[in-house]
Amino acid sequence: MLTKRQLLVLKEIIRSFTETGQPVGSKTLMAELPIHVSSATIRNDMKALEEAGLIAKTHSSSGRVPSTKGYRYYLDNLVEPAAATPYEIAAIQQGFGGHYYKIDEIVAQSARILSNLTNYTAITLGPEVANLKLTGFRMVPLGNHQVMAILVTNNGNVVNQLFTLPGAVDSDEVEKAIRIVNDQLVGLPLGQVARKLQGDVPALLFKYMTSPKGFLDIFGNVLKQAAAERFYVGGRLNLMDYLDDSDVRKVKQIFSLFDDDTSDINQLIGPVEGDPGVRVQLGQELTPDVLDDLSLITASYSVGDHGTGMIALLGPTQMPYSKMIGLLDAFREELAKRLTDYYSHFDQ
Amino acid sequence: MLTKRQLLVLKEIIRSFTETGQPVGSKTLMAELPIHVSSATIRNDMKALEEAGLIAKTHSSSGRVPSTKGYRYYLDNLVEPAAATPYEIAAIQQGFGGHYYKIDEIVAQSARILSNLTNYTAITLGPEVANLKLTGFRMVPLGNHQVMAILVTNNGNVVNQLFTLPGAVDSDEVEKAIRIVNDQLVGLPLGQVARKLQGDVPALLFKYMTSPKGFLDIFGNVLKQAAAERFYVGGRLNLMDYLDDSDVRKVKQIFSLFDDDTSDINQLIGPVEGDPGVRVQLGQELTPDVLDDLSLITASYSVGDHGTGMIALLGPTQMPYSKMIGLLDAFREELAKRLTDYYSHFDQ
DNA sequence: GGTTAGCACTCGCAAACGTTCAGTGCTAAA
DNA sequence: TTTAGCACTGAACGTTTGCGAGTGCTAACC
């Protein structure tokens, strides 16, 4: 069992190492610790901490650095979140200044604000689309066989895509098809819409259209887009600040993780059961192996019954956790407020 | 005046340095040169080249590296473009496989193909919008005060943007406004449309609308988007490969150059008078100072009377120019073909 | 006069070496 | 349990040394 003083030493080692990035020696600790004991005493405590696997030496006669296990212990037991400063709150609010036409714009902006504020990399994910409903579908002919398909969901999100229609299409038929979609599918959750698209809808369309395949393709395509979870990354370049000594390949790999929509980002920062508030994952705990000497702080935010979304900060293992946790906590609240406000336009 | 052999030496120095990245000594040159002279002779030639400022030493007893001036001379007088290999041609064609709904998609894809093929950074710019004409304007109400405005130009490009209308709007009025736009402005070049928007159109709208300001804002906004020249960047991460030894700040600066739409990229790779075909700019010749130890190869492509666009490769000064110039030359042709093909749908 | 062999010289680079210094573990005394 | 003292360790840094690639110069050669 570790004594109270030993934990104090651990805490101070982490604080100092976070600040300076240098291994911490017993003398430094003696000067910084609130209690007054000699460096020899501290050395004994450090030995105990090392035996417990919480700190480690870089070489046989060096100061100590926190180990992953040490951080884990610190985060689980010792860390005291620091409330966000008024300056930070102001910066967040100012960052959100301006008008947004889509939720995604707010979510994307969140990533920007967070990364600017922290100088780390921020990843944000919009509110879950689980109970998203279809509220409208339009197809606008633009001449030259071009058609824009627009799909609206009950959270006010809009996705659109351009298509080129093959040769001759009967615009009356398309008109009818759109009416069928709006009659049969509007108001249903997107999941159910997708299911019906495999089920009775094609048969229904066949009654009015000679070949509903093209139409179904278009609709299915836009629907898929609307149901896709899009994440936003801000401050990706900051990665280079804390990875510069290690090799470039790593940076490249992480970048392509961000660019690849099909990647496991969702798995990485997706919501977990039983909202744990702000959560920190470290080193090996992170699933894509590239991230294994980094640290990820995730936080969920909830927007009433519009589901919950996620915000996350990716940074070096030696982040100032107490500050970052406090900041993320403040941010999630602010973001939830914004989104609730935004949604209220669509809730009547 | 430089002798024929001296130029041969210069050419070989550039070739070897491009390949190995190491300063080239007289013995190496002796082994590689097609003519047989002793290393001492070559040393004399190198001295002449150095006095002409075409090559330089990294230190007093090192081999020589080409100077910027040397590259300039090489590019102006010596380089022989190597035709693209069948493999490269095939890779380009395969890269363009698939169907595109917008010109911008083709242009963006070009940047991707080029960067994959070269491992440098590719920048592409769509055909000039100088003589682009407005062919249609739509506004689609989506419920909840949301409206999507869609603008179509005669090259088939479509831009759209979502707006939230303030409180109560008379849909009849909007209907009329749209009709006025379509009657008065469709068919005109975008520049002229913008001018008329400052001129007689507002007065006309006033006849039918109580307050045309909101409508004008929306239309102006979308118009601006349609007229904006968008450039696409592929393989930006490749920058790190040839800038890794120099500092990270530079990479960041260049990245933000790409992200900033208002930046001088247009000035950098914008078309120049009297189509010079493939052109290389080096070091100090490049306008944003950040790029001053890099090299930019630009090439224009023209698409009949739809104007000309630009493709460019950004890389280290020691690029294999003959290969890259040949490749870019092949690419511009391929791209022009694709776009001409694409445009043919809108030309009837 | 252009070309070549020979030679002294220069400089970067890497290994070898010594010094310094921050920090440790251990022991014995308080 | 805490502390002072001491021997020990290993990284970091500067100096020295040798090596090798490469140059410029000179004198001889064709």
PDB file of C-alpha atoms in Angstrom, chain B residues 19 51 58 75 79 100 136 157 169 174 178 222 319:
ATOM      1  CA  GLU B  19      19.139  10.619 -57.563  1.00  0.00           C
ATOM      2  CA  GLU B  51      32.729  30.507 -61.355  1.00  0.00           C
ATOM      3  CA  THR B  58      28.680  22.719 -49.357  1.00  0.00           C
ATOM      4  CA  LEU B  75      15.676  23.952 -67.125  1.00  0.00           C
ATOM      5  CA  VAL B  79      16.444  19.472 -69.851  1.00  0.00           C
ATOM      6  CA  TYR B 100     -18.374  12.438 -61.927  1.00  0.00           C
ATOM      7  CA  GLY B 136     -30.417  28.732 -63.560  1.00  0.00           C
ATOM      8  CA  ASN B 157     -21.320  23.276 -62.071  1.00  0.00           C
ATOM      9  CA  VAL B 169     -41.805  35.406 -45.601  1.00  0.00           C
ATOM     10  CA  VAL B 174     -40.062  34.758 -53.238  1.00  0.00           C
ATOM     11  CA  ILE B 178     -36.945  33.900 -58.477  1.00  0.00           C
ATOM     12  CA  VAL B 222     -24.406  31.816 -53.754  1.00  0.00           C
ATOM     13  CA  MET B 319      13.066  16.949 -58.447  1.00  0.00           C
TER      14      MET B 319
END
